[in-house]
Amino acid sequence: VTKTTLQGCFLYAKQRLKEARISEYELDARLLCNFSLGYSKLDFVTNPDILISEKSYELLEQVLEKRLSGMPVYRIIGTRDFYGLQFNLSSETLEPRPDTEVIVDQVLDFIKDLNKPIRILDLGTGTGALALALLSQLPFAHAVGVDISQQAIETARKNAILNNLEERFTALKSDLFETVSGVFDVVVSNPPYIQSGIIPQLSREVKDHDPLIALDGGIDGLDFYRRIALNSSKYLVKNGMVCVEIGFDQAIDITDIFHKNGYKLLQLRHDLGGRDRSLIFTLQ
Ligand SMILES: C[S@@+](CC[C@H](N)C(=O)[O-])C[C@H]1O[C@@H](n2cnc3c(N)ncnc32)[C@H](O)[C@@H]1O
């Protein structure tokens, strides 16, 4: 096999990423080959000997260099799937993570009638991941996604169009609730929750590529939960719910914050790795 066949390119990419100790080297090699060479996953199985042009090969070299310099694979490709939808990324949006899908499942489990025209508020919407994933499962719901970053708002708006959900989605620039009006059945949020002091210790993939404003939750990481717990009640219907993603070691502190603001914990959920990941509350 030479590196000018599809299979050869894949083996070459895999080898280079493995040598650089990239943990998901096989998956990354496959994604980068699909992206730069323009072939699907199926082609790798059915057409491994197809010949690759010089130009495509050069593009593969370029994307490999980016990955080797620490750029995460989905940033190179520019899109990432979340809850079966496709999301474009931009430099001011966090990459939606598979663990965040837990929040979508949890909210859906607590909605009695999926066909009700409920209203959802997504605080810190980023790419629009949570709001749009929920809208995709709730055919009559409407969602407002707010973010403090104008570029994130624009990206979320484009992602709504990409997934044909724009008629039920409003993107709003706001510092949390600042410019929000109306009431909602559900408030969801995956807010910044990393302690400021820990950010320098994160992997280069995260600290150099996810925007700092999407990560930094203040000295103890809990600033946003305090603000959300303090203000949500004004924006919730009776029996409304608040569902938040949390850091693996924050469940007790965050439950305490919400209790003090009159909320009752309905459920704690774990992610695929078995760590605490999401809390859902209702007003008592
Ligand atoms: C952890 S990211 C989550 C993004 C997206 N919801 C997701 O789950 O992939 C947090 C988001 O909150 C936004 N953000 C940070 N501070 C904010 C504020 N004061 N008001 C509104 N949004 C804010 C960031 O720009 C970022 O998009």
PDB file of C-alpha atoms and ligand atoms in Angstrom:
ATOM      1  CA  VAL A   1       0.000   0.000   0.000  1.00  0.00           C
ATOM      2  CA  THR A   2       1.406   3.414  -0.883  1.00  0.00           C
ATOM      3  CA  LYS A   3       0.346   6.657   0.724  1.00  0.00           C
ATOM      4  CA  THR A   4      -1.343   7.751  -2.483  1.00  0.00           C
ATOM      5  CA  THR A   5      -4.262   5.342  -1.998  1.00  0.00           C
ATOM      6  CA  LEU A   6      -7.109   6.066   0.378  1.00  0.00           C
ATOM      7  CA  GLN A   7      -6.043   3.267   2.685  1.00  0.00           C
ATOM      8  CA  GLY A   8      -2.407   4.357   2.436  1.00  0.00           C
ATOM      9  CA  CYS A   9      -3.284   7.906   3.450  1.00  0.00           C
ATOM     10  CA  PHE A  10      -5.280   6.635   6.418  1.00  0.00           C
ATOM     11  CA  LEU A  11      -2.451   4.386   7.647  1.00  0.00           C
ATOM     12  CA  TYR A  12       0.010   7.232   7.198  1.00  0.00           C
ATOM     13  CA  ALA A  13      -2.180   9.700   9.120  1.00  0.00           C
ATOM     14  CA  LYS A  14      -2.797   7.147  11.874  1.00  0.00           C
ATOM     15  CA  GLN A  15       0.910   6.485  12.237  1.00  0.00           C
ATOM     16  CA  ARG A  16       1.829  10.162  12.483  1.00  0.00           C
ATOM     17  CA  LEU A  17      -0.833  10.868  15.118  1.00  0.00           C
ATOM     18  CA  LYS A  18       0.082   7.748  17.084  1.00  0.00           C
ATOM     19  CA  GLU A  19       3.761   8.728  17.127  1.00  0.00           C
ATOM     20  CA  ALA A  20       2.723  12.128  18.519  1.00  0.00           C
ATOM     21  CA  ARG A  21       0.776  10.307  21.300  1.00  0.00           C
ATOM     22  CA  ILE A  22      -2.600  11.739  20.280  1.00  0.00           C
ATOM     23  CA  SER A  23      -4.983   9.608  22.339  1.00  0.00           C
ATOM     24  CA  GLU A  24      -7.790   9.198  19.807  1.00  0.00           C
ATOM     25  CA  TYR A  25      -5.365   8.787  16.914  1.00  0.00           C
ATOM     26  CA  GLU A  26      -7.414   6.276  14.950  1.00  0.00           C
ATOM     27  CA  LEU A  27     -10.657   8.246  15.063  1.00  0.00           C
ATOM     28  CA  ASP A  28      -8.830  11.517  14.397  1.00  0.00           C
ATOM     29  CA  ALA A  29      -6.997  10.008  11.414  1.00  0.00           C
ATOM     30  CA  ARG A  30     -10.275   8.796   9.969  1.00  0.00           C
ATOM     31  CA  LEU A  31     -12.026  12.161  10.460  1.00  0.00           C
ATOM     32  CA  LEU A  32      -9.128  14.130   9.006  1.00  0.00           C
ATOM     33  CA  CYS A  33      -8.881  11.806   5.997  1.00  0.00           C
ATOM     34  CA  ASN A  34     -12.642  12.003   5.367  1.00  0.00           C
ATOM     35  CA  PHE A  35     -12.425  15.770   5.554  1.00  0.00           C
ATOM     36  CA  SER A  36      -9.311  16.423   3.467  1.00  0.00           C
ATOM     37  CA  LEU A  37      -9.677  13.649   0.893  1.00  0.00           C
ATOM     38  CA  GLY A  38     -13.423  13.988   0.489  1.00  0.00           C
ATOM     39  CA  TYR A  39     -14.353  10.340   0.958  1.00  0.00           C
ATOM     40  CA  SER A  40     -16.944   8.828   3.281  1.00  0.00           C
ATOM     41  CA  LYS A  41     -16.485   6.240   5.993  1.00  0.00           C
ATOM     42  CA  LEU A  42     -18.007   3.695   3.628  1.00  0.00           C
ATOM     43  CA  ASP A  43     -15.426   4.459   0.913  1.00  0.00           C
ATOM     44  CA  PHE A  44     -12.690   3.419   3.325  1.00  0.00           C
ATOM     45  CA  VAL A  45     -14.238  -0.037   3.416  1.00  0.00           C
ATOM     46  CA  THR A  46     -15.425  -0.413  -0.167  1.00  0.00           C
ATOM     47  CA  ASN A  47     -12.729   1.565  -2.073  1.00  0.00           C
ATOM     48  CA  PRO A  48      -9.500   1.401  -0.034  1.00  0.00           C
ATOM     49  CA  ASP A  49      -7.317   1.316  -3.154  1.00  0.00           C
ATOM     50  CA  ILE A  50      -8.746   4.412  -4.785  1.00  0.00           C
ATOM     51  CA  LEU A  51      -5.946   6.788  -5.818  1.00  0.00           C
ATOM     52  CA  ILE A  52      -5.595  10.135  -4.096  1.00  0.00           C
ATOM     53  CA  SER A  53      -4.617  13.282  -5.994  1.00  0.00           C
ATOM     54  CA  GLU A  54      -1.524  15.263  -5.104  1.00  0.00           C
ATOM     55  CA  LYS A  55      -3.729  18.215  -4.086  1.00  0.00           C
ATOM     56  CA  SER A  56      -5.839  16.164  -1.668  1.00  0.00           C
ATOM     57  CA  TYR A  57      -2.700  14.660  -0.207  1.00  0.00           C
ATOM     58  CA  GLU A  58      -1.280  18.154   0.397  1.00  0.00           C
ATOM     59  CA  LEU A  59      -4.486  19.117   2.181  1.00  0.00           C
ATOM     60  CA  LEU A  60      -4.164  16.027   4.370  1.00  0.00           C
ATOM     61  CA  GLU A  61      -0.604  17.082   5.272  1.00  0.00           C
ATOM     62  CA  GLN A  62      -1.875  20.538   6.231  1.00  0.00           C
ATOM     63  CA  VAL A  63      -4.644  19.260   8.490  1.00  0.00           C
ATOM     64  CA  LEU A  64      -2.280  16.749  10.103  1.00  0.00           C
ATOM     65  CA  GLU A  65       0.105  19.584  10.946  1.00  0.00           C
ATOM     66  CA  LYS A  66      -2.754  21.485  12.579  1.00  0.00           C
ATOM     67  CA  ARG A  67      -3.753  18.455  14.655  1.00  0.00           C
ATOM     68  CA  LEU A  68      -0.122  17.838  15.659  1.00  0.00           C
ATOM     69  CA  SER A  69       0.120  21.448  16.834  1.00  0.00           C
ATOM     70  CA  GLY A  70      -2.768  20.825  19.257  1.00  0.00           C
ATOM     71  CA  MET A  71      -5.813  21.990  17.344  1.00  0.00           C
ATOM     72  CA  PRO A  72      -8.748  19.677  18.171  1.00  0.00           C
ATOM     73  CA  VAL A  73      -9.969  17.594  15.266  1.00  0.00           C
ATOM     74  CA  TYR A  74     -13.484  19.056  15.193  1.00  0.00           C
ATOM     75  CA  ARG A  75     -12.111  22.611  15.090  1.00  0.00           C
ATOM     76  CA  ILE A  76     -10.058  21.655  12.037  1.00  0.00           C
ATOM     77  CA  ILE A  77     -13.104  20.176  10.348  1.00  0.00           C
ATOM     78  CA  GLY A  78     -15.223  23.123  11.542  1.00  0.00           C
ATOM     79  CA  THR A  79     -18.278  21.068  12.520  1.00  0.00           C
ATOM     80  CA  ARG A  80     -19.272  18.646  15.233  1.00  0.00           C
ATOM     81  CA  ASP A  81     -22.334  16.437  15.628  1.00  0.00           C
ATOM     82  CA  PHE A  82     -24.456  16.748  18.754  1.00  0.00           C
ATOM     83  CA  TYR A  83     -27.614  14.770  19.430  1.00  0.00           C
ATOM     84  CA  GLY A  84     -27.752  13.736  15.771  1.00  0.00           C
ATOM     85  CA  LEU A  85     -27.605  17.322  14.484  1.00  0.00           C
ATOM     86  CA  GLN A  86     -24.693  19.060  12.802  1.00  0.00           C
ATOM     87  CA  PHE A  87     -23.181  22.159  14.392  1.00  0.00           C
ATOM     88  CA  ASN A  88     -20.781  24.610  12.819  1.00  0.00           C
ATOM     89  CA  LEU A  89     -18.136  25.900  15.196  1.00  0.00           C
ATOM     90  CA  SER A  90     -16.514  29.317  15.348  1.00  0.00           C
ATOM     91  CA  SER A  91     -13.586  30.636  17.337  1.00  0.00           C
ATOM     92  CA  GLU A  92     -15.968  32.067  19.962  1.00  0.00           C
ATOM     93  CA  THR A  93     -18.022  28.914  20.490  1.00  0.00           C
ATOM     94  CA  LEU A  94     -17.292  25.899  22.646  1.00  0.00           C
ATOM     95  CA  GLU A  95     -17.326  22.587  20.834  1.00  0.00           C
ATOM     96  CA  PRO A  96     -20.444  20.762  21.988  1.00  0.00           C
ATOM     97  CA  ARG A  97     -19.380  17.603  23.879  1.00  0.00           C
ATOM     98  CA  PRO A  98     -21.088  14.198  23.895  1.00  0.00           C
ATOM     99  CA  ASP A  99     -21.456  14.351  27.713  1.00  0.00           C
ATOM    100  CA  THR A 100     -23.714  17.383  27.313  1.00  0.00           C
ATOM    101  CA  GLU A 101     -26.274  15.170  25.548  1.00  0.00           C
ATOM    102  CA  VAL A 102     -27.186  13.941  29.054  1.00  0.00           C
ATOM    103  CA  ILE A 103     -28.881  17.301  29.707  1.00  0.00           C
ATOM    104  CA  VAL A 104     -31.073  16.907  26.618  1.00  0.00           C
ATOM    105  CA  ASP A 105     -32.133  13.395  27.678  1.00  0.00           C
ATOM    106  CA  GLN A 106     -32.839  14.504  31.210  1.00  0.00           C
ATOM    107  CA  VAL A 107     -35.028  17.423  30.169  1.00  0.00           C
ATOM    108  CA  LEU A 108     -36.952  15.224  27.712  1.00  0.00           C
ATOM    109  CA  ASP A 109     -37.584  12.635  30.431  1.00  0.00           C
ATOM    110  CA  PHE A 110     -39.209  15.264  32.636  1.00  0.00           C
ATOM    111  CA  ILE A 111     -41.510  16.662  29.957  1.00  0.00           C
ATOM    112  CA  LYS A 112     -44.791  14.796  30.208  1.00  0.00           C
ATOM    113  CA  ASP A 113     -46.166  15.638  26.768  1.00  0.00           C
ATOM    114  CA  LEU A 114     -43.553  16.037  24.042  1.00  0.00           C
ATOM    115  CA  ASN A 115     -46.143  17.606  21.736  1.00  0.00           C
ATOM    116  CA  LYS A 116     -46.878  20.538  24.019  1.00  0.00           C
ATOM    117  CA  PRO A 117     -45.814  23.978  22.746  1.00  0.00           C
ATOM    118  CA  ILE A 118     -43.365  24.567  25.571  1.00  0.00           C
ATOM    119  CA  ARG A 119     -40.943  27.474  25.845  1.00  0.00           C
ATOM    120  CA  ILE A 120     -37.257  26.865  26.491  1.00  0.00           C
ATOM    121  CA  LEU A 121     -34.542  29.290  27.546  1.00  0.00           C
ATOM    122  CA  ASP A 122     -30.920  28.219  26.925  1.00  0.00           C
ATOM    123  CA  LEU A 123     -28.434  30.363  28.857  1.00  0.00           C
ATOM    124  CA  GLY A 124     -24.976  30.469  27.237  1.00  0.00           C
ATOM    125  CA  THR A 125     -26.135  28.754  24.082  1.00  0.00           C
ATOM    126  CA  GLY A 126     -22.773  28.800  22.218  1.00  0.00           C
ATOM    127  CA  THR A 127     -23.379  26.882  18.976  1.00  0.00           C
ATOM    128  CA  GLY A 128     -27.035  26.506  19.998  1.00  0.00           C
ATOM    129  CA  ALA A 129     -26.441  22.845  20.847  1.00  0.00           C
ATOM    130  CA  LEU A 130     -28.834  22.398  23.791  1.00  0.00           C
ATOM    131  CA  ALA A 131     -31.673  24.551  22.489  1.00  0.00           C
ATOM    132  CA  LEU A 132     -31.580  23.110  18.976  1.00  0.00           C
ATOM    133  CA  ALA A 133     -31.252  19.492  20.129  1.00  0.00           C
ATOM    134  CA  LEU A 134     -34.338  19.991  22.326  1.00  0.00           C
ATOM    135  CA  LEU A 135     -36.275  21.647  19.492  1.00  0.00           C
ATOM    136  CA  SER A 136     -35.438  18.695  17.242  1.00  0.00           C
ATOM    137  CA  GLN A 137     -37.232  16.401  19.700  1.00  0.00           C
ATOM    138  CA  LEU A 138     -40.104  18.723  20.667  1.00  0.00           C
ATOM    139  CA  PRO A 139     -41.949  19.589  17.451  1.00  0.00           C
ATOM    140  CA  PHE A 140     -44.097  22.390  18.903  1.00  0.00           C
ATOM    141  CA  ALA A 141     -41.593  23.963  21.287  1.00  0.00           C
ATOM    142  CA  HIS A 142     -39.895  27.345  20.896  1.00  0.00           C
ATOM    143  CA  ALA A 143     -36.494  28.261  22.269  1.00  0.00           C
ATOM    144  CA  VAL A 144     -34.541  31.393  23.049  1.00  0.00           C
ATOM    145  CA  GLY A 145     -30.776  30.909  23.137  1.00  0.00           C
ATOM    146  CA  VAL A 146     -28.781  33.675  24.780  1.00  0.00           C
ATOM    147  CA  ASP A 147     -25.072  34.295  24.774  1.00  0.00           C
ATOM    148  CA  ILE A 148     -22.827  37.169  25.765  1.00  0.00           C
ATOM    149  CA  SER A 149     -20.738  36.621  22.640  1.00  0.00           C
ATOM    150  CA  GLN A 150     -22.064  38.194  19.447  1.00  0.00           C
ATOM    151  CA  GLN A 151     -20.145  35.699  17.314  1.00  0.00           C
ATOM    152  CA  ALA A 152     -21.686  32.792  19.235  1.00  0.00           C
ATOM    153  CA  ILE A 153     -25.139  34.261  18.608  1.00  0.00           C
ATOM    154  CA  GLU A 154     -24.433  34.440  14.901  1.00  0.00           C
ATOM    155  CA  THR A 155     -23.119  30.871  14.869  1.00  0.00           C
ATOM    156  CA  ALA A 156     -26.190  29.617  16.780  1.00  0.00           C
ATOM    157  CA  ARG A 157     -28.471  31.392  14.297  1.00  0.00           C
ATOM    158  CA  LYS A 158     -26.698  29.748  11.351  1.00  0.00           C
ATOM    159  CA  ASN A 159     -26.878  26.366  13.060  1.00  0.00           C
ATOM    160  CA  ALA A 160     -30.625  26.780  13.500  1.00  0.00           C
ATOM    161  CA  ILE A 161     -30.913  27.341   9.731  1.00  0.00           C
ATOM    162  CA  LEU A 162     -28.583  24.423   8.988  1.00  0.00           C
ATOM    163  CA  ASN A 163     -30.911  22.134  10.941  1.00  0.00           C
ATOM    164  CA  ASN A 164     -34.178  23.670   9.684  1.00  0.00           C
ATOM    165  CA  LEU A 165     -35.138  24.868  13.149  1.00  0.00           C
ATOM    166  CA  GLU A 166     -34.856  28.626  12.621  1.00  0.00           C
ATOM    167  CA  GLU A 167     -38.591  29.268  12.773  1.00  0.00           C
ATOM    168  CA  ARG A 168     -38.724  28.117  16.384  1.00  0.00           C
ATOM    169  CA  PHE A 169     -35.381  29.502  17.580  1.00  0.00           C
ATOM    170  CA  THR A 170     -34.430  33.026  18.631  1.00  0.00           C
ATOM    171  CA  ALA A 171     -30.805  33.907  19.311  1.00  0.00           C
ATOM    172  CA  LEU A 172     -30.344  36.836  21.657  1.00  0.00           C
ATOM    173  CA  LYS A 173     -27.226  38.655  22.830  1.00  0.00           C
ATOM    174  CA  SER A 174     -27.529  38.950  26.575  1.00  0.00           C
ATOM    175  CA  ASP A 175     -25.538  38.770  29.782  1.00  0.00           C
ATOM    176  CA  LEU A 176     -27.560  35.840  31.168  1.00  0.00           C
ATOM    177  CA  PHE A 177     -31.098  37.179  31.809  1.00  0.00           C
ATOM    178  CA  GLU A 178     -30.274  40.856  31.149  1.00  0.00           C
ATOM    179  CA  THR A 179     -32.256  41.300  27.901  1.00  0.00           C
ATOM    180  CA  VAL A 180     -34.546  38.276  28.279  1.00  0.00           C
ATOM    181  CA  SER A 181     -38.289  38.832  28.603  1.00  0.00           C
ATOM    182  CA  GLY A 182     -41.256  36.497  28.996  1.00  0.00           C
ATOM    183  CA  VAL A 183     -41.645  33.242  30.885  1.00  0.00           C
ATOM    184  CA  PHE A 184     -40.431  29.747  30.114  1.00  0.00           C
ATOM    185  CA  ASP A 185     -41.317  26.164  30.977  1.00  0.00           C
ATOM    186  CA  VAL A 186     -37.695  25.055  31.050  1.00  0.00           C
ATOM    187  CA  VAL A 187     -34.409  26.869  31.590  1.00  0.00           C
ATOM    188  CA  VAL A 188     -31.367  24.891  30.462  1.00  0.00           C
ATOM    189  CA  SER A 189     -27.746  25.850  30.757  1.00  0.00           C
ATOM    190  CA  ASN A 190     -24.279  24.487  30.318  1.00  0.00           C
ATOM    191  CA  PRO A 191     -22.589  27.527  31.823  1.00  0.00           C
ATOM    192  CA  PRO A 192     -18.863  28.157  32.228  1.00  0.00           C
ATOM    193  CA  TYR A 193     -17.982  26.143  35.357  1.00  0.00           C
ATOM    194  CA  ILE A 194     -14.213  25.681  35.516  1.00  0.00           C
ATOM    195  CA  GLN A 195     -12.439  27.307  38.454  1.00  0.00           C
ATOM    196  CA  SER A 196     -10.354  30.219  37.117  1.00  0.00           C
ATOM    197  CA  GLY A 197      -7.196  28.836  38.749  1.00  0.00           C
ATOM    198  CA  ILE A 198      -7.493  25.448  37.036  1.00  0.00           C
ATOM    199  CA  ILE A 199      -7.728  26.758  33.479  1.00  0.00           C
ATOM    200  CA  PRO A 200      -3.933  26.854  32.917  1.00  0.00           C
ATOM    201  CA  GLN A 201      -3.812  23.112  33.749  1.00  0.00           C
ATOM    202  CA  LEU A 202      -6.352  22.076  31.100  1.00  0.00           C
ATOM    203  CA  SER A 203      -5.178  20.251  27.956  1.00  0.00           C
ATOM    204  CA  ARG A 204      -3.886  22.489  25.165  1.00  0.00           C
ATOM    205  CA  GLU A 205      -6.806  21.303  23.015  1.00  0.00           C
ATOM    206  CA  VAL A 206      -9.212  22.920  25.495  1.00  0.00           C
ATOM    207  CA  LYS A 207      -7.346  25.926  26.898  1.00  0.00           C
ATOM    208  CA  ASP A 208      -5.939  27.119  23.564  1.00  0.00           C
ATOM    209  CA  HIS A 209      -9.033  26.490  21.447  1.00  0.00           C
ATOM    210  CA  ASP A 210     -12.244  26.691  23.465  1.00  0.00           C
ATOM    211  CA  PRO A 211     -12.942  30.361  24.259  1.00  0.00           C
ATOM    212  CA  LEU A 212     -11.973  31.356  27.813  1.00  0.00           C
ATOM    213  CA  ILE A 213     -15.337  33.052  28.292  1.00  0.00           C
ATOM    214  CA  ALA A 214     -17.007  29.664  27.743  1.00  0.00           C
ATOM    215  CA  LEU A 215     -14.922  27.996  30.472  1.00  0.00           C
ATOM    216  CA  ASP A 216     -14.263  30.413  33.319  1.00  0.00           C
ATOM    217  CA  GLY A 217     -16.782  30.034  36.137  1.00  0.00           C
ATOM    218  CA  GLY A 218     -14.995  32.327  38.596  1.00  0.00           C
ATOM    219  CA  ILE A 219     -12.800  31.532  41.598  1.00  0.00           C
ATOM    220  CA  ASP A 220     -14.834  28.540  42.809  1.00  0.00           C
ATOM    221  CA  GLY A 221     -16.384  27.783  39.404  1.00  0.00           C
ATOM    222  CA  LEU A 222     -19.899  28.431  40.708  1.00  0.00           C
ATOM    223  CA  ASP A 223     -20.556  32.067  39.732  1.00  0.00           C
ATOM    224  CA  PHE A 224     -23.048  31.225  36.989  1.00  0.00           C
ATOM    225  CA  TYR A 225     -25.042  28.774  39.115  1.00  0.00           C
ATOM    226  CA  ARG A 226     -25.485  31.474  41.783  1.00  0.00           C
ATOM    227  CA  ARG A 227     -26.766  33.919  39.184  1.00  0.00           C
ATOM    228  CA  ILE A 228     -29.042  31.361  37.526  1.00  0.00           C
ATOM    229  CA  ALA A 229     -30.498  30.162  40.847  1.00  0.00           C
ATOM    230  CA  LEU A 230     -31.085  33.728  41.999  1.00  0.00           C
ATOM    231  CA  ASN A 231     -32.838  34.937  38.848  1.00  0.00           C
ATOM    232  CA  SER A 232     -34.577  31.980  37.167  1.00  0.00           C
ATOM    233  CA  SER A 233     -37.778  32.079  39.210  1.00  0.00           C
ATOM    234  CA  LYS A 234     -38.832  35.372  37.577  1.00  0.00           C
ATOM    235  CA  TYR A 235     -38.680  33.689  34.174  1.00  0.00           C
ATOM    236  CA  LEU A 236     -40.324  30.368  35.005  1.00  0.00           C
ATOM    237  CA  VAL A 237     -43.935  29.217  34.866  1.00  0.00           C
ATOM    238  CA  LYS A 238     -45.386  27.435  37.901  1.00  0.00           C
ATOM    239  CA  ASN A 239     -43.797  23.968  38.078  1.00  0.00           C
ATOM    240  CA  GLY A 240     -41.127  25.159  35.645  1.00  0.00           C
ATOM    241  CA  MET A 241     -37.780  23.384  35.631  1.00  0.00           C
ATOM    242  CA  VAL A 242     -34.117  24.366  35.550  1.00  0.00           C
ATOM    243  CA  CYS A 243     -31.615  21.850  34.182  1.00  0.00           C
ATOM    244  CA  VAL A 244     -27.881  22.559  34.371  1.00  0.00           C
ATOM    245  CA  GLU A 245     -24.722  20.773  33.340  1.00  0.00           C
ATOM    246  CA  ILE A 246     -22.226  20.628  36.208  1.00  0.00           C
ATOM    247  CA  GLY A 247     -18.599  19.746  36.863  1.00  0.00           C
ATOM    248  CA  PHE A 248     -18.022  16.197  38.184  1.00  0.00           C
ATOM    249  CA  ASP A 249     -17.384  17.420  41.768  1.00  0.00           C
ATOM    250  CA  GLN A 250     -19.943  20.246  41.983  1.00  0.00           C
ATOM    251  CA  ALA A 251     -23.259  18.440  42.622  1.00  0.00           C
ATOM    252  CA  ILE A 252     -23.437  19.086  46.376  1.00  0.00           C
ATOM    253  CA  ASP A 253     -22.462  22.749  46.209  1.00  0.00           C
ATOM    254  CA  ILE A 254     -24.803  23.513  43.320  1.00  0.00           C
ATOM    255  CA  THR A 255     -27.730  21.655  44.887  1.00  0.00           C
ATOM    256  CA  ASP A 256     -27.131  23.711  48.001  1.00  0.00           C
ATOM    257  CA  ILE A 257     -27.180  26.967  46.009  1.00  0.00           C
ATOM    258  CA  PHE A 258     -30.494  26.038  44.364  1.00  0.00           C
ATOM    259  CA  HIS A 259     -32.038  24.861  47.685  1.00  0.00           C
ATOM    260  CA  LYS A 260     -31.244  28.221  49.234  1.00  0.00           C
ATOM    261  CA  ASN A 261     -33.106  29.879  46.369  1.00  0.00           C
ATOM    262  CA  GLY A 262     -36.272  27.825  46.857  1.00  0.00           C
ATOM    263  CA  TYR A 263     -35.688  24.976  44.391  1.00  0.00           C
ATOM    264  CA  LYS A 264     -36.141  21.245  44.884  1.00  0.00           C
ATOM    265  CA  LEU A 265     -33.766  18.758  43.249  1.00  0.00           C
ATOM    266  CA  LEU A 266     -35.659  16.368  40.979  1.00  0.00           C
ATOM    267  CA  GLN A 267     -32.713  14.292  39.763  1.00  0.00           C
ATOM    268  CA  LEU A 268     -28.938  14.017  39.471  1.00  0.00           C
ATOM    269  CA  ARG A 269     -27.665  12.328  36.296  1.00  0.00           C
ATOM    270  CA  HIS A 270     -24.343  10.786  35.365  1.00  0.00           C
ATOM    271  CA  ASP A 271     -22.526  10.960  32.056  1.00  0.00           C
ATOM    272  CA  LEU A 272     -21.262   8.013  30.013  1.00  0.00           C
ATOM    273  CA  GLY A 273     -18.160   7.887  32.196  1.00  0.00           C
ATOM    274  CA  GLY A 274     -20.280   7.550  35.357  1.00  0.00           C
ATOM    275  CA  ARG A 275     -19.479  11.045  36.683  1.00  0.00           C
ATOM    276  CA  ASP A 276     -22.068  13.498  38.023  1.00  0.00           C
ATOM    277  CA  ARG A 277     -23.041  15.600  35.011  1.00  0.00           C
ATOM    278  CA  SER A 278     -26.448  17.154  35.263  1.00  0.00           C
ATOM    279  CA  LEU A 279     -29.000  18.393  37.794  1.00  0.00           C
ATOM    280  CA  ILE A 280     -32.667  19.184  37.254  1.00  0.00           C
ATOM    281  CA  PHE A 281     -34.616  21.352  39.715  1.00  0.00           C
ATOM    282  CA  THR A 282     -38.134  22.653  40.094  1.00  0.00           C
ATOM    283  CA  LEU A 283     -39.469  25.529  42.169  1.00  0.00           C
ATOM    284  CA  GLN A 284     -40.921  24.224  45.433  1.00  0.00           C
TER     285      GLN A 284
HETATM  286  C1  LIG B   1     -19.639  25.933  28.458  1.00  0.00           C
HETATM  287  S1  LIG B   1     -20.180  26.935  27.093  1.00  0.00           S
HETATM  288  C2  LIG B   1     -21.635  26.054  26.592  1.00  0.00           C
HETATM  289  C3  LIG B   1     -22.031  26.228  25.156  1.00  0.00           C
HETATM  290  C4  LIG B   1     -23.206  25.336  24.688  1.00  0.00           C
HETATM  291  N1  LIG B   1     -24.404  25.576  25.474  1.00  0.00           N
HETATM  292  C5  LIG B   1     -22.844  23.865  24.772  1.00  0.00           C
HETATM  293  O1  LIG B   1     -23.315  23.189  25.687  1.00  0.00           O
HETATM  294  O2  LIG B   1     -22.066  23.383  23.930  1.00  0.00           O
HETATM  295  C6  LIG B   1     -20.789  28.372  27.951  1.00  0.00           C
HETATM  296  C7  LIG B   1     -21.358  29.492  27.070  1.00  0.00           C
HETATM  297  O3  LIG B   1     -21.774  30.584  27.913  1.00  0.00           O
HETATM  298  C8  LIG B   1     -21.479  31.813  27.278  1.00  0.00           C
HETATM  299  N2  LIG B   1     -21.396  32.852  28.306  1.00  0.00           N
HETATM  300  C9  LIG B   1     -20.362  33.145  29.116  1.00  0.00           C
HETATM  301  N3  LIG B   1     -20.686  34.149  29.949  1.00  0.00           N
HETATM  302  C10 LIG B   1     -21.973  34.492  29.658  1.00  0.00           C
HETATM  303  C11 LIG B   1     -22.880  35.464  30.173  1.00  0.00           C
HETATM  304  N4  LIG B   1     -22.516  36.283  31.174  1.00  0.00           N
HETATM  305  N5  LIG B   1     -24.101  35.540  29.629  1.00  0.00           N
HETATM  306  C12 LIG B   1     -24.471  34.729  28.618  1.00  0.00           C
HETATM  307  N6  LIG B   1     -23.659  33.783  28.094  1.00  0.00           N
HETATM  308  C13 LIG B   1     -22.425  33.669  28.604  1.00  0.00           C
HETATM  309  C14 LIG B   1     -20.178  31.535  26.537  1.00  0.00           C
HETATM  310  O4  LIG B   1     -19.973  32.464  25.485  1.00  0.00           O
HETATM  311  C15 LIG B   1     -20.411  30.090  26.055  1.00  0.00           C
HETATM  312  O5  LIG B   1     -21.010  30.077  24.774  1.00  0.00           O
END
